[in-house]
PDB file of C-alpha atoms in Angstrom:
ATOM      1  CA  MET M 239      49.780 -33.764  15.225  1.00  0.00           C
ATOM      2  CA  PRO M 240      46.904 -36.120  16.417  1.00  0.00           C
ATOM      3  CA  THR M 241      43.402 -35.510  15.498  1.00  0.00           C
ATOM      4  CA  LEU M 242      41.003 -33.147  17.519  1.00  0.00           C
ATOM      5  CA  ASP M 243      39.055 -36.061  18.379  1.00  0.00           C
ATOM      6  CA  ASP M 244      41.779 -38.056  19.604  1.00  0.00           C
ATOM      7  CA  ILE M 245      42.980 -35.256  21.866  1.00  0.00           C
ATOM      8  CA  ALA M 246      39.451 -34.403  22.856  1.00  0.00           C
ATOM      9  CA  GLU M 247      39.020 -38.293  24.172  1.00  0.00           C
ATOM     10  CA  GLU M 248      42.293 -38.236  25.948  1.00  0.00           C
ATOM     11  CA  TYR M 249      41.499 -34.731  27.508  1.00  0.00           C
ATOM     12  CA  GLU M 250      38.191 -35.834  29.124  1.00  0.00           C
ATOM     13  CA  PHE M 251      39.952 -38.353  31.285  1.00  0.00           C
ATOM     14  CA  LEU M 252      42.777 -36.232  32.571  1.00  0.00           C
ATOM     15  CA  GLU M 253      43.031 -34.272  35.683  1.00  0.00           C
ATOM     16  CA  PRO M 254      43.460 -30.315  35.565  1.00  0.00           C
ATOM     17  CA  ASP M 255      47.230 -30.418  35.900  1.00  0.00           C
ATOM     18  CA  ASP M 256      47.512 -33.180  33.055  1.00  0.00           C
ATOM     19  CA  ARG M 257      45.220 -30.977  31.062  1.00  0.00           C
ATOM     20  CA  TYR M 258      47.793 -28.140  31.236  1.00  0.00           C
ATOM     21  CA  ARG M 259      50.661 -30.416  30.417  1.00  0.00           C
ATOM     22  CA  LEU M 260      48.631 -31.886  27.333  1.00  0.00           C
ATOM     23  CA  LEU M 261      48.124 -28.298  26.110  1.00  0.00           C
ATOM     24  CA  ILE M 262      51.848 -27.280  26.532  1.00  0.00           C
ATOM     25  CA  ASP M 263      52.738 -30.382  24.618  1.00  0.00           C
ATOM     26  CA  LEU M 264      50.289 -29.337  21.694  1.00  0.00           C
ATOM     27  CA  GLY M 265      51.991 -26.053  21.774  1.00  0.00           C
ATOM     28  CA  ARG M 266      55.373 -27.585  21.219  1.00  0.00           C
ATOM     29  CA  GLN M 267      54.178 -29.304  18.261  1.00  0.00           C
ATOM     30  CA  LEU M 268      53.079 -26.191  16.579  1.00  0.00           C
ATOM     31  CA  GLU M 269      54.951 -25.569  13.296  1.00  0.00           C
ATOM     32  CA  ASP M 270      57.706 -22.729  13.854  1.00  0.00           C
ATOM     33  CA  MET M 271      56.738 -19.467  12.913  1.00  0.00           C
ATOM     34  CA  PRO M 272      59.627 -17.141  11.765  1.00  0.00           C
ATOM     35  CA  ASP M 273      60.144 -14.079  14.135  1.00  0.00           C
ATOM     36  CA  PRO M 274      59.964 -11.544  11.076  1.00  0.00           C
ATOM     37  CA  LEU M 275      56.134 -12.727  10.835  1.00  0.00           C
ATOM     38  CA  LYS M 276      55.407 -11.573  14.422  1.00  0.00           C
ATOM     39  CA  THR M 277      54.634  -8.264  13.768  1.00  0.00           C
ATOM     40  CA  ASP M 278      51.837  -5.867  14.904  1.00  0.00           C
ATOM     41  CA  ALA M 279      49.866  -6.701  11.871  1.00  0.00           C
ATOM     42  CA  THR M 280      49.980 -10.339  12.749  1.00  0.00           C
ATOM     43  CA  LEU M 281      49.042  -9.809  16.390  1.00  0.00           C
ATOM     44  CA  VAL M 282      45.780 -10.938  17.709  1.00  0.00           C
ATOM     45  CA  ARG M 283      44.066  -8.393  19.591  1.00  0.00           C
ATOM     46  CA  GLY M 284      42.476  -8.784  23.073  1.00  0.00           C
ATOM     47  CA  CYS M 285      44.752 -11.838  24.188  1.00  0.00           C
ATOM     48  CA  SER M 286      46.463 -11.492  27.617  1.00  0.00           C
ATOM     49  CA  ALA M 287      49.469 -13.279  25.894  1.00  0.00           C
ATOM     50  CA  ALA M 288      50.844 -12.165  22.930  1.00  0.00           C
ATOM     51  CA  VAL M 289      49.401 -14.165  19.875  1.00  0.00           C
ATOM     52  CA  TRP M 290      50.221 -14.048  16.321  1.00  0.00           C
ATOM     53  CA  VAL M 291      48.563 -15.867  13.433  1.00  0.00           C
ATOM     54  CA  TYR M 292      49.949 -15.519   9.860  1.00  0.00           C
ATOM     55  CA  PRO M 293      47.938 -17.035   6.952  1.00  0.00           C
ATOM     56  CA  THR M 294      49.198 -18.527   3.688  1.00  0.00           C
ATOM     57  CA  VAL M 295      47.611 -19.529   0.640  1.00  0.00           C
ATOM     58  CA  MET M 296      48.731 -22.885  -0.610  1.00  0.00           C
ATOM     59  CA  ASP M 297      48.845 -23.676  -4.424  1.00  0.00           C
ATOM     60  CA  ASP M 298      45.641 -25.388  -4.198  1.00  0.00           C
ATOM     61  CA  GLY M 299      43.841 -22.517  -2.614  1.00  0.00           C
ATOM     62  CA  ARG M 300      43.799 -24.278   0.851  1.00  0.00           C
ATOM     63  CA  LEU M 301      44.842 -21.832   3.773  1.00  0.00           C
ATOM     64  CA  HIS M 302      47.647 -22.868   6.000  1.00  0.00           C
ATOM     65  CA  PHE M 303      48.244 -20.710   9.400  1.00  0.00           C
ATOM     66  CA  LEU M 304      51.435 -20.019  11.035  1.00  0.00           C
ATOM     67  CA  ALA M 305      50.729 -19.206  14.721  1.00  0.00           C
ATOM     68  CA  ASP M 306      52.687 -18.637  17.791  1.00  0.00           C
ATOM     69  CA  SER M 307      52.376 -17.385  21.407  1.00  0.00           C
ATOM     70  CA  ASN M 308      54.772 -16.198  24.144  1.00  0.00           C
ATOM     71  CA  ALA M 309      52.874 -18.375  26.566  1.00  0.00           C
ATOM     72  CA  ALA M 310      52.918 -22.186  26.539  1.00  0.00           C
ATOM     73  CA  ILE M 311      49.431 -23.066  27.471  1.00  0.00           C
ATOM     74  CA  THR M 312      48.149 -20.302  25.189  1.00  0.00           C
ATOM     75  CA  LYS M 313      50.159 -22.087  22.306  1.00  0.00           C
ATOM     76  CA  GLY M 314      48.431 -25.112  23.132  1.00  0.00           C
ATOM     77  CA  ILE M 315      45.063 -23.531  22.419  1.00  0.00           C
ATOM     78  CA  ILE M 316      46.219 -22.112  19.414  1.00  0.00           C
ATOM     79  CA  ALA M 317      47.063 -25.665  18.288  1.00  0.00           C
ATOM     80  CA  LEU M 318      43.567 -26.766  19.330  1.00  0.00           C
ATOM     81  CA  VAL M 319      42.164 -24.074  17.129  1.00  0.00           C
ATOM     82  CA  LEU M 320      44.490 -24.972  14.227  1.00  0.00           C
ATOM     83  CA  LEU M 321      43.415 -28.471  14.133  1.00  0.00           C
ATOM     84  CA  THR M 322      39.950 -27.487  13.273  1.00  0.00           C
ATOM     85  CA  VAL M 323      40.971 -25.311  10.225  1.00  0.00           C
ATOM     86  CA  GLN M 324      44.554 -26.129   9.274  1.00  0.00           C
ATOM     87  CA  ASP M 325      44.974 -26.966   5.392  1.00  0.00           C
ATOM     88  CA  ARG M 326      41.560 -26.560   4.517  1.00  0.00           C
ATOM     89  CA  THR M 327      39.622 -24.567   1.729  1.00  0.00           C
ATOM     90  CA  PRO M 328      38.303 -21.011   2.747  1.00  0.00           C
ATOM     91  CA  ALA M 329      34.667 -22.520   2.412  1.00  0.00           C
ATOM     92  CA  GLU M 330      35.479 -25.370   4.616  1.00  0.00           C
ATOM     93  CA  ILE M 331      36.857 -22.970   7.192  1.00  0.00           C
ATOM     94  CA  ARG M 332      33.934 -20.375   6.581  1.00  0.00           C
ATOM     95  CA  ASP M 333      31.647 -23.454   7.309  1.00  0.00           C
ATOM     96  CA  THR M 334      33.430 -25.081  10.280  1.00  0.00           C
ATOM     97  CA  ASP M 335      32.015 -24.325  13.753  1.00  0.00           C
ATOM     98  CA  ILE M 336      35.029 -23.874  15.524  1.00  0.00           C
ATOM     99  CA  ASP M 337      33.270 -23.123  18.811  1.00  0.00           C
ATOM    100  CA  ALA M 338      31.396 -26.376  18.742  1.00  0.00           C
ATOM    101  CA  ALA M 339      34.671 -28.442  17.734  1.00  0.00           C
ATOM    102  CA  LEU M 340      36.455 -26.961  20.723  1.00  0.00           C
ATOM    103  CA  ALA M 341      33.310 -27.555  23.055  1.00  0.00           C
ATOM    104  CA  PRO M 342      34.402 -30.747  24.352  1.00  0.00           C
ATOM    105  CA  PHE M 343      37.336 -29.223  25.900  1.00  0.00           C
ATOM    106  CA  ASP M 344      35.267 -26.739  27.829  1.00  0.00           C
ATOM    107  CA  LEU M 345      38.191 -24.165  27.910  1.00  0.00           C
ATOM    108  CA  LYS M 346      36.193 -21.434  29.802  1.00  0.00           C
ATOM    109  CA  ASN M 347      35.628 -23.431  32.502  1.00  0.00           C
ATOM    110  CA  GLN M 348      39.023 -25.489  32.624  1.00  0.00           C
ATOM    111  CA  LEU M 349      41.221 -22.421  32.244  1.00  0.00           C
ATOM    112  CA  SER M 350      41.407 -18.839  33.476  1.00  0.00           C
ATOM    113  CA  SER M 351      39.540 -16.005  31.973  1.00  0.00           C
ATOM    114  CA  ASN M 352      43.023 -14.541  30.982  1.00  0.00           C
ATOM    115  CA  ARG M 353      43.822 -17.742  29.113  1.00  0.00           C
ATOM    116  CA  THR M 354      40.583 -17.742  27.010  1.00  0.00           C
ATOM    117  CA  GLN M 355      39.789 -14.288  26.359  1.00  0.00           C
ATOM    118  CA  GLY M 356      41.638 -14.184  23.098  1.00  0.00           C
ATOM    119  CA  ILE M 357      40.264 -17.292  21.615  1.00  0.00           C
ATOM    120  CA  PRO M 358      37.275 -15.409  20.178  1.00  0.00           C
ATOM    121  CA  ASN M 359      39.311 -12.917  18.391  1.00  0.00           C
ATOM    122  CA  MET M 360      41.799 -15.557  17.107  1.00  0.00           C
ATOM    123  CA  ILE M 361      38.716 -17.544  15.798  1.00  0.00           C
ATOM    124  CA  ALA M 362      37.232 -14.341  14.309  1.00  0.00           C
ATOM    125  CA  LEU M 363      40.642 -13.381  12.544  1.00  0.00           C
ATOM    126  CA  ILE M 364      40.768 -17.145  10.945  1.00  0.00           C
ATOM    127  CA  ARG M 365      37.176 -16.738   9.699  1.00  0.00           C
ATOM    128  CA  ASP M 366      37.611 -13.514   8.322  1.00  0.00           C
ATOM    129  CA  THR M 367      40.654 -14.719   6.499  1.00  0.00           C
ATOM    130  CA  ALA M 368      38.753 -17.539   5.029  1.00  0.00           C
ATOM    131  CA  MET M 369      35.846 -15.116   4.041  1.00  0.00           C
ATOM    132  CA  ARG M 370      38.258 -13.052   2.168  1.00  0.00           C
ATOM    133  CA  TYR M 371      39.502 -16.007   0.232  1.00  0.00           C
ATOM    134  CA  ALA M 372      36.103 -17.825  -0.159  1.00  0.00           C
TER     135      ALA M 372
END
């Protein structure tokens, strides 16, 4: 996966249709989430599409998230969010301003409200997970 800064730089110069394609491509690069992990317990509430997030703790205490969605563009948004937190310590995740990291993508104005309404809930779930482990 490219860095969030690299993606933001490319995203800035794209037309809306190409931005959708970029998000879809990012979603395709997500690590596979096994179907047995897609349960009601891992479902993010408030998303128009189904979104699942499953946190794991690595041997060194860093958090690794598996996530998936049944919608291609939503998977791309998930990929953006995960780029801000993936494989970091709980304290690093707790201290990361995920909203600020995603600001260059202006998702609320670039995408329909249906596509973005679950982002705060996903961020809250990730942040809550980090707080439990910090």
